[in-house]
Amino acid sequence: GTLKKTDNDTNPNARTIEILQSMCDYYTRIGDQWRTLAYRKGINTLRQQTTKITTEEEAYRLPNIGSRLAAKIEEIVTTNSLRRLDYARDEPLDRAFSTFLGIYGVGNAVAQRWLAQGFRTLDDLLGHADLTTNQRLGIDHYDDLNTRIPRAEVTALGAYVTREAALIDPSVELLIGGSYRRGSDSSGDIDFIVTKKGTTSISNDLVTFLEELIRVLTAKGFLVATLAALHSTRRPSKDGPGSKWHGCCVLPPSEYAQLGITREKPIWRRIDFLLVPESQYGAALIYFTGNDIFNRSLRLLASKKRMRLNQRGLYKEVMRGKGRAKVTEGELVEGRDERRIFEILGVKWREPCERWC
Ligand code: DTP
């Protein structure tokens, strides 16, 4: 049977998960990767339970839940809160830090620097800090860009883009990856994976297609901001220059109405386009479907089999040269076919909706 994540609203452990998630977010903010991972695994276990876990003993018997996490689960159920979280929240610096991390493109280093400079609120930043164009945009649209996108809206945004794309070049294929492909009822952003049959590299016609799509969607008022332009990569990366575009989009008001949503003004949504040659499509699908923990476990599995998995393909490690000139190189085994990559790795196929961990 398929193991599908239960929806947040119907999960008997929803409240426990919500509080543990806040704790997990806190550990992410302070850069504690080990605890972040432990919490995420525990949360994932709780999501799969069909009954409410109320005691420490019950929790401890589940996979990926250790004694300390089990104790916290009982504390949450009996007190409806977690003391540790209340302490973390009461730190004014932590509050400011997490606010700053909510700004698009802002990471630990920038957020820390602003704290050290004495800034505590978004208004402080707007008034004094030396902001990049993107940071300013991230502050101006802070609430929008921190709101998850309901699945129905992702579907509508996707249909809008696909319709325009087909008018430009019907042979180009577009697919929405990320949490949407995993069946999530909401997504943080929209990740379009764009490919064309027969391509073995990011060919000129793929790039020309995307340039034209962006031009048309901008002219129609659908795309409202560019965060990373197609040719902004300073150093050509391995996927070649001009392989991705990041920006913001809004759904036309008439489309909102069709979804049965009335909205004063449209909400800005984050949207990405990634160009992928067909020869790498399978590996790219795996990578951009995630989730990130599932990706990490597949990569670890590959390395145990002396292979390497990245967003371009599955590679076999081969030794070349002799003596001191000996080097390991990757030889492409499979890139095109998602199922084949699972097969070669020797793992059972998992539908996107089964890739939560
Ligand atoms: P969300 O609903 O929050 O958007 P998501 O779509 O899973 O969740 P992203 O849009 O940030 O998350 O990223 C899309 C996919 O890209 C993700 O599911 C897995 C992959 N990915 C992103 N970052 C990493 C990473 N650091 N390691 C491995 N895979 C990653």
GROMACS .gro file of C-alpha atoms and ligand atoms in nm:
model
  387
    1GLY     CA    1   0.000   0.000   0.000
    2THR     CA    2   0.102   0.358  -0.035
    3LEU     CA    3   0.225   0.541   0.266
    4LYS     CA    4   0.082   0.886   0.233
    5LYS     CA    5   0.134   1.171   0.472
    6THR     CA    6  -0.191   1.242   0.651
    7ASP     CA    7  -0.318   1.596   0.605
    8ASN     CA    8  -0.223   1.826   0.887
    9ASP     CA    9  -0.582   1.904   0.984
   10THR     CA   10  -0.691   1.544   1.015
   11ASN     CA   11  -0.381   1.408   1.185
   12PRO     CA   12  -0.455   1.324   1.551
   13ASN     CA   13  -0.105   1.449   1.639
   14ALA     CA   14  -0.141   1.781   1.455
   15ARG     CA   15  -0.086   1.999   1.763
   16THR     CA   16   0.218   1.801   1.877
   17ILE     CA   17   0.362   1.821   1.526
   18GLU     CA   18   0.302   2.196   1.511
   19ILE     CA   19   0.495   2.258   1.833
   20LEU     CA   20   0.777   2.018   1.743
   21GLN     CA   21   0.800   2.193   1.405
   22SER     CA   22   0.851   2.530   1.578
   23MET     CA   23   1.126   2.372   1.784
   24CYS     CA   24   1.276   2.224   1.467
   25ASP     CA   25   1.264   2.568   1.299
   26TYR     CA   26   1.442   2.713   1.601
   27TYR     CA   27   1.724   2.460   1.572
   28THR     CA   28   1.749   2.530   1.199
   29ARG     CA   29   1.786   2.902   1.276
   30ILE     CA   30   2.064   2.853   1.525
   31GLY     CA   31   2.240   2.618   1.282
   32ASP     CA   32   2.201   2.298   1.486
   33GLN     CA   33   2.182   2.055   1.193
   34TRP     CA   34   2.191   1.744   1.407
   35ARG     CA   35   1.886   1.838   1.616
   36THR     CA   36   1.707   1.972   1.309
   37LEU     CA   37   1.740   1.634   1.143
   38ALA     CA   38   1.638   1.445   1.457
   39TYR     CA   39   1.323   1.659   1.491
   40ARG     CA   40   1.234   1.625   1.123
   41LYS     CA   41   1.260   1.247   1.142
   42GLY     CA   42   1.052   1.238   1.459
   43ILE     CA   43   0.787   1.466   1.307
   44ASN     CA   44   0.773   1.244   1.002
   45THR     CA   45   0.710   0.940   1.222
   46LEU     CA   46   0.429   1.122   1.405
   47ARG     CA   47   0.270   1.222   1.073
   48GLN     CA   48   0.231   0.857   0.985
   49GLN     CA   49   0.043   0.768   1.306
   50THR     CA   50  -0.329   0.719   1.289
   51THR     CA   51  -0.382   0.750   1.665
   52LYS     CA   52  -0.287   1.024   1.907
   53ILE     CA   53   0.042   0.957   2.084
   54THR     CA   54   0.000   1.076   2.443
   55THR     CA   55   0.266   0.915   2.660
   56GLU     CA   56   0.643   0.904   2.665
   57GLU     CA   57   0.642   0.521   2.651
   58GLU     CA   58   0.416   0.513   2.348
   59ALA     CA   59   0.630   0.768   2.166
   60TYR     CA   60   0.956   0.594   2.253
   61ARG     CA   61   0.839   0.271   2.092
   62LEU     CA   62   0.807   0.444   1.752
   63PRO     CA   63   1.093   0.455   1.501
   64ASN     CA   64   1.319   0.765   1.501
   65ILE     CA   65   1.197   0.888   1.839
   66GLY     CA   66   1.453   0.883   2.118
   67SER     CA   67   1.397   0.922   2.490
   68ARG     CA   68   1.431   1.301   2.500
   69LEU     CA   69   1.197   1.360   2.208
   70ALA     CA   70   0.952   1.111   2.361
   71ALA     CA   71   0.952   1.311   2.688
   72LYS     CA   72   0.885   1.631   2.495
   73ILE     CA   73   0.589   1.472   2.317
   74GLU     CA   74   0.430   1.383   2.651
   75GLU     CA   75   0.498   1.735   2.780
   76ILE     CA   76   0.327   1.888   2.475
   77VAL     CA   77   0.022   1.665   2.509
   78THR     CA   78  -0.023   1.732   2.882
   79THR     CA   79   0.058   2.105   2.888
   80ASN     CA   80  -0.028   2.198   2.527
   81SER     CA   81   0.312   2.370   2.504
   82LEU     CA   82   0.682   2.311   2.539
   83ARG     CA   83   0.884   2.500   2.802
   84ARG     CA   84   1.199   2.487   2.592
   85LEU     CA   85   1.016   2.657   2.305
   86ASP     CA   86   0.878   2.931   2.528
   87TYR     CA   87   1.230   3.012   2.641
   88ALA     CA   88   1.355   3.020   2.284
   89ARG     CA   89   1.070   3.248   2.179
   90ASP     CA   90   1.129   3.488   2.466
   91GLU     CA   91   1.475   3.573   2.342
   92PRO     CA   92   1.425   3.908   2.167
   93LEU     CA   93   1.737   3.845   1.962
   94ASP     CA   94   1.604   3.512   1.843
   95ARG     CA   95   1.280   3.681   1.747
   96ALA     CA   96   1.463   3.939   1.536
   97PHE     CA   97   1.692   3.672   1.394
   98SER     CA   98   1.403   3.456   1.274
   99THR     CA   99   1.223   3.761   1.131
  100PHE     CA  100   1.532   3.845   0.926
  101LEU     CA  101   1.573   3.485   0.808
  102GLY     CA  102   1.220   3.511   0.668
  103ILE     CA  103   1.339   3.767   0.414
  104TYR     CA  104   1.392   3.609   0.074
  105GLY     CA  105   1.758   3.526   0.011
  106VAL     CA  106   1.875   3.617   0.361
  107GLY     CA  107   2.086   3.354   0.536
  108ASN     CA  108   2.258   3.322   0.871
  109ALA     CA  109   2.554   3.547   0.789
  110VAL     CA  110   2.350   3.847   0.676
  111ALA     CA  111   2.096   3.810   0.957
  112GLN     CA  112   2.379   3.794   1.215
  113ARG     CA  113   2.544   4.102   1.069
  114TRP     CA  114   2.221   4.303   1.092
  115LEU     CA  115   2.176   4.196   1.455
  116ALA     CA  116   2.534   4.303   1.530
  117GLN     CA  117   2.460   4.640   1.366
  118GLY     CA  118   2.170   4.685   1.607
  119PHE     CA  119   1.874   4.626   1.372
  120ARG     CA  120   1.578   4.446   1.530
  121THR     CA  121   1.276   4.493   1.302
  122LEU     CA  122   1.194   4.508   0.931
  123ASP     CA  123   1.129   4.881   0.970
  124ASP     CA  124   1.477   4.925   1.121
  125LEU     CA  125   1.617   4.761   0.808
  126LEU     CA  126   1.410   4.970   0.568
  127GLY     CA  127   1.522   5.285   0.742
  128HIS     CA  128   1.893   5.226   0.769
  129ALA     CA  129   2.044   4.906   0.634
  130ASP     CA  130   2.224   4.888   0.304
  131LEU     CA  131   1.983   4.658   0.124
  132THR     CA  132   2.018   4.478  -0.208
  133THR     CA  133   1.729   4.507  -0.454
  134ASN     CA  134   1.618   4.153  -0.371
  135GLN     CA  135   1.633   4.208   0.005
  136ARG     CA  136   1.416   4.519  -0.032
  137LEU     CA  137   1.170   4.320  -0.242
  138GLY     CA  138   1.175   4.045   0.020
  139ILE     CA  139   1.085   4.299   0.290
  140ASP     CA  140   0.820   4.479   0.081
  141HIS     CA  141   0.646   4.146   0.016
  142TYR     CA  142   0.743   3.979   0.341
  143ASP     CA  143   0.400   3.841   0.434
  144ASP     CA  144   0.313   3.722   0.083
  145LEU     CA  145   0.642   3.542   0.036
  146ASN     CA  146   0.610   3.372   0.375
  147THR     CA  147   0.263   3.238   0.304
  148ARG     CA  148   0.237   2.885   0.170
  149ILE     CA  149   0.050   2.839  -0.159
  150PRO     CA  150  -0.264   2.624  -0.143
  151ARG     CA  151  -0.250   2.329  -0.382
  152ALA     CA  152  -0.546   2.451  -0.592
  153GLU     CA  153  -0.365   2.778  -0.655
  154VAL     CA  154  -0.042   2.600  -0.759
  155THR     CA  155  -0.253   2.399  -1.004
  156ALA     CA  156  -0.411   2.717  -1.144
  157LEU     CA  157  -0.074   2.896  -1.169
  158GLY     CA  158   0.067   2.588  -1.340
  159ALA     CA  159  -0.217   2.571  -1.591
  160TYR     CA  160  -0.172   2.939  -1.675
  161VAL     CA  161   0.200   2.895  -1.746
  162THR     CA  162   0.151   2.570  -1.939
  163ARG     CA  163  -0.111   2.734  -2.163
  164GLU     CA  164   0.122   3.021  -2.256
  165ALA     CA  165   0.416   2.783  -2.300
  166ALA     CA  166   0.224   2.567  -2.547
  167LEU     CA  167   0.155   2.873  -2.762
  168ILE     CA  168   0.529   2.940  -2.785
  169ASP     CA  169   0.655   2.584  -2.839
  170PRO     CA  170   0.419   2.287  -2.793
  171SER     CA  171   0.712   2.043  -2.795
  172VAL     CA  172   0.852   2.181  -2.469
  173GLU     CA  173   0.742   1.995  -2.155
  174LEU     CA  174   0.680   2.163  -1.821
  175LEU     CA  175   0.631   1.986  -1.491
  176ILE     CA  176   0.589   2.120  -1.139
  177GLY     CA  177   0.828   1.947  -0.900
  178GLY     CA  178   0.893   2.004  -0.530
  179SER     CA  179   0.631   1.942  -0.267
  180TYR     CA  180   0.353   1.979  -0.526
  181ARG     CA  181   0.470   1.667  -0.707
  182ARG     CA  182   0.486   1.490  -0.373
  183GLY     CA  183   0.114   1.560  -0.335
  184SER     CA  184   0.143   1.822  -0.062
  185ASP     CA  185  -0.169   2.028   0.011
  186SER     CA  186   0.043   2.345   0.007
  187SER     CA  187   0.380   2.453  -0.130
  188GLY     CA  188   0.639   2.713  -0.038
  189ASP     CA  189   0.708   2.796  -0.401
  190ILE     CA  190   0.647   2.666  -0.754
  191ASP     CA  191   0.935   2.478  -0.917
  192PHE     CA  192   0.894   2.430  -1.293
  193ILE     CA  193   1.120   2.173  -1.457
  194VAL     CA  194   1.141   2.250  -1.828
  195THR     CA  195   1.267   2.004  -2.091
  196LYS     CA  196   1.241   1.914  -2.458
  197LYS     CA  197   1.257   1.572  -2.627
  198GLY     CA  198   1.589   1.489  -2.788
  199THR     CA  199   1.800   1.745  -2.600
  200THR     CA  200   2.132   1.635  -2.450
  201SER     CA  201   2.241   1.979  -2.332
  202ILE     CA  202   2.072   2.309  -2.252
  203SER     CA  203   2.039   2.393  -2.618
  204ASN     CA  204   1.988   2.739  -2.760
  205ASP     CA  205   1.626   2.668  -2.844
  206LEU     CA  206   1.551   2.576  -2.480
  207VAL     CA  207   1.708   2.903  -2.365
  208THR     CA  208   1.527   3.099  -2.638
  209PHE     CA  209   1.201   2.934  -2.537
  210LEU     CA  210   1.240   3.034  -2.173
  211GLU     CA  211   1.339   3.390  -2.263
  212GLU     CA  212   1.026   3.419  -2.475
  213LEU     CA  213   0.805   3.262  -2.206
  214ILE     CA  214   0.937   3.508  -1.948
  215ARG     CA  215   0.884   3.799  -2.187
  216VAL     CA  216   0.522   3.697  -2.257
  217LEU     CA  217   0.436   3.623  -1.892
  218THR     CA  218   0.587   3.956  -1.785
  219ALA     CA  219   0.394   4.147  -2.053
  220LYS     CA  220   0.071   3.983  -1.933
  221GLY     CA  221   0.140   4.094  -1.577
  222PHE     CA  222   0.176   3.736  -1.453
  223LEU     CA  223   0.545   3.766  -1.367
  224VAL     CA  224   0.597   4.066  -1.141
  225ALA     CA  225   0.963   4.048  -1.034
  226THR     CA  226   1.292   3.888  -1.131
  227LEU     CA  227   1.509   3.762  -0.846
  228ALA     CA  228   1.768   3.576  -1.052
  229ALA     CA  229   1.774   3.636  -1.427
  230LEU     CA  230   1.849   3.361  -1.679
  231HIS     CA  231   2.200   3.484  -1.753
  232SER     CA  232   2.289   3.612  -1.409
  233THR     CA  233   2.521   3.321  -1.324
  234ARG     CA  234   2.858   3.495  -1.316
  235ARG     CA  235   3.060   3.178  -1.322
  236PRO     CA  236   2.915   2.926  -1.566
  237SER     CA  237   2.810   2.637  -1.344
  238LYS     CA  238   2.821   2.273  -1.449
  239ASP     CA  239   2.460   2.299  -1.567
  240GLY     CA  240   2.575   2.577  -1.795
  241PRO     CA  241   2.495   2.945  -1.780
  242GLY     CA  242   2.136   3.048  -1.809
  243SER     CA  243   1.978   2.729  -1.685
  244LYS     CA  244   1.749   2.882  -1.424
  245TRP     CA  245   1.525   3.178  -1.360
  246HIS     CA  246   1.386   3.281  -1.020
  247GLY     CA  247   1.114   3.536  -0.963
  248CYS     CA  248   0.764   3.617  -0.845
  249CYS     CA  249   0.424   3.576  -1.006
  250VAL     CA  250   0.059   3.659  -0.938
  251LEU     CA  251  -0.258   3.488  -1.051
  252PRO     CA  252  -0.493   3.712  -1.257
  253PRO     CA  253  -0.802   3.820  -1.055
  254SER     CA  254  -1.038   3.631  -1.289
  255GLU     CA  255  -0.853   3.307  -1.208
  256TYR     CA  256  -0.890   3.368  -0.835
  257ALA     CA  257  -1.262   3.400  -0.890
  258GLN     CA  258  -1.265   3.062  -1.064
  259LEU     CA  259  -1.103   2.910  -0.758
  260GLY     CA  260  -1.383   3.059  -0.551
  261ILE     CA  261  -1.141   3.291  -0.372
  262THR     CA  262  -1.212   3.662  -0.338
  263ARG     CA  263  -0.903   3.865  -0.294
  264GLU     CA  264  -0.848   4.240  -0.266
  265LYS     CA  265  -0.510   4.225  -0.427
  266PRO     CA  266  -0.323   3.926  -0.564
  267ILE     CA  267  -0.063   3.751  -0.351
  268TRP     CA  268   0.296   3.745  -0.473
  269ARG     CA  269   0.422   3.389  -0.514
  270ARG     CA  270   0.774   3.256  -0.564
  271ILE     CA  271   0.824   3.079  -0.896
  272ASP     CA  272   1.134   2.909  -1.044
  273PHE     CA  273   1.205   2.774  -1.392
  274LEU     CA  274   1.480   2.516  -1.435
  275LEU     CA  275   1.600   2.415  -1.780
  276VAL     CA  276   1.699   2.049  -1.801
  277PRO     CA  277   1.813   1.851  -2.107
  278GLU     CA  278   1.610   1.536  -2.166
  279SER     CA  279   1.923   1.324  -2.111
  280GLN     CA  280   1.929   1.445  -1.746
  281TYR     CA  281   1.554   1.462  -1.691
  282GLY     CA  282   1.523   1.159  -1.460
  283ALA     CA  283   1.800   1.272  -1.227
  284ALA     CA  284   1.661   1.627  -1.223
  285LEU     CA  285   1.312   1.493  -1.144
  286ILE     CA  286   1.447   1.301  -0.846
  287TYR     CA  287   1.645   1.600  -0.722
  288PHE     CA  288   1.370   1.859  -0.761
  289THR     CA  289   1.098   1.634  -0.623
  290GLY     CA  290   1.279   1.571  -0.297
  291ASN     CA  291   1.220   1.594  -0.023
  292ASP     CA  292   1.570   1.695   0.076
  293ILE     CA  293   1.605   1.417   0.335
  294PHE     CA  294   1.493   1.157   0.082
  295ASN     CA  295   1.750   1.298  -0.165
  296ARG     CA  296   2.022   1.276   0.095
  297SER     CA  297   1.941   0.913   0.172
  298LEU     CA  298   1.948   0.823  -0.200
  299ARG     CA  299   2.285   0.994  -0.242
  300LEU     CA  300   2.422   0.811   0.061
  301LEU     CA  301   2.299   0.482  -0.082
  302ALA     CA  302   2.466   0.562  -0.415
  303SER     CA  303   2.798   0.634  -0.244
  304LYS     CA  304   2.782   0.300  -0.058
  305LYS     CA  305   2.759   0.136  -0.400
  306ARG     CA  306   3.054   0.339  -0.530
  307MET     CA  307   2.826   0.555  -0.735
  308ARG     CA  308   2.737   0.922  -0.725
  309LEU     CA  309   2.395   1.078  -0.767
  310ASN     CA  310   2.337   1.444  -0.842
  311GLN     CA  311   2.079   1.650  -1.029
  312ARG     CA  312   2.241   1.560  -1.362
  313GLY     CA  313   2.271   1.186  -1.334
  314LEU     CA  314   2.381   0.868  -1.162
  315TYR     CA  315   2.755   0.811  -1.206
  316LYS     CA  316   2.978   0.510  -1.144
  317GLU     CA  317   3.317   0.579  -0.990
  318VAL     CA  318   3.599   0.453  -1.207
  319MET     CA  319   3.974   0.471  -1.151
  320ARG     CA  320   4.184   0.614  -1.426
  321GLY     CA  321   4.559   0.647  -1.460
  322LYS     CA  322   4.830   0.469  -1.262
  323GLY     CA  323   5.030   0.528  -0.946
  324ARG     CA  324   5.025   0.887  -0.827
  325ALA     CA  325   4.835   1.002  -1.136
  326LYS     CA  326   4.545   0.780  -1.035
  327VAL     CA  327   4.213   0.968  -1.014
  328THR     CA  328   3.853   0.869  -0.959
  329GLU     CA  329   3.619   0.989  -1.222
  330GLY     CA  330   3.247   0.960  -1.264
  331GLU     CA  331   3.113   0.771  -1.561
  332LEU     CA  332   2.749   0.836  -1.641
  333VAL     CA  333   2.529   0.531  -1.584
  334GLU     CA  334   2.181   0.682  -1.615
  335GLY     CA  335   2.032   1.031  -1.630
  336ARG     CA  336   1.721   1.018  -1.845
  337ASP     CA  337   1.493   0.774  -1.670
  338GLU     CA  338   1.379   0.825  -1.312
  339ARG     CA  339   1.270   0.462  -1.262
  340ARG     CA  340   1.594   0.325  -1.407
  341ILE     CA  341   1.792   0.524  -1.150
  342PHE     CA  342   1.597   0.358  -0.867
  343GLU     CA  343   1.648   0.019  -1.034
  344ILE     CA  344   2.025   0.060  -1.075
  345LEU     CA  345   2.052   0.175  -0.714
  346GLY     CA  346   1.866  -0.140  -0.620
  347VAL     CA  347   1.580   0.034  -0.440
  348LYS     CA  348   1.211  -0.023  -0.476
  349TRP     CA  349   1.038   0.247  -0.683
  350ARG     CA  350   0.875   0.512  -0.467
  351GLU     CA  351   0.596   0.728  -0.601
  352PRO     CA  352   0.658   1.100  -0.545
  353CYS     CA  353   0.391   1.100  -0.271
  354GLU     CA  354   0.597   0.839  -0.084
  355ARG     CA  355   0.915   1.048  -0.075
  356TRP     CA  356   0.860   1.238   0.247
  357CYS     CA  357   1.168   1.100   0.417
  358DTP     P1  358   0.815   2.361  -0.014
  358DTP     O1  359   0.674   2.316  -0.013
  358DTP     O2  360   0.854   2.427   0.113
  358DTP     O3  361   0.848   2.443  -0.136
  358DTP     P2  362   0.985   2.167  -0.138
  358DTP     O4  363   0.918   2.194  -0.268
  358DTP     O5  364   1.015   2.026  -0.105
  358DTP     O6  365   0.902   2.228  -0.018
  358DTP     P3  366   1.199   2.346  -0.225
  358DTP     O7  367   1.104   2.413  -0.317
  358DTP     O8  368   1.284   2.431  -0.138
  358DTP     O9  369   1.123   2.244  -0.127
  358DTP    O10  370   1.299   2.253  -0.306
  358DTP     C1  371   1.252   2.166  -0.407
  358DTP     C2  372   1.327   2.035  -0.402
  358DTP    O11  373   1.466   2.055  -0.430
  358DTP     C3  374   1.325   1.968  -0.268
  358DTP    O12  375   1.206   1.894  -0.246
  358DTP     C4  376   1.447   1.880  -0.275
  358DTP     C5  377   1.544   1.961  -0.356
  358DTP     N1  378   1.638   2.029  -0.266
  358DTP     C6  379   1.636   2.158  -0.229
  358DTP     N2  380   1.737   2.186  -0.145
  358DTP     C7  381   1.805   2.070  -0.127
  358DTP     C8  382   1.920   2.030  -0.052
  358DTP     N3  383   1.987   2.117   0.024
  358DTP     N4  384   1.958   1.901  -0.058
  358DTP     C9  385   1.892   1.813  -0.134
  358DTP     N5  386   1.784   1.843  -0.207
  358DTP    C10  387   1.741   1.970  -0.205
   0.00000   0.00000   0.00000
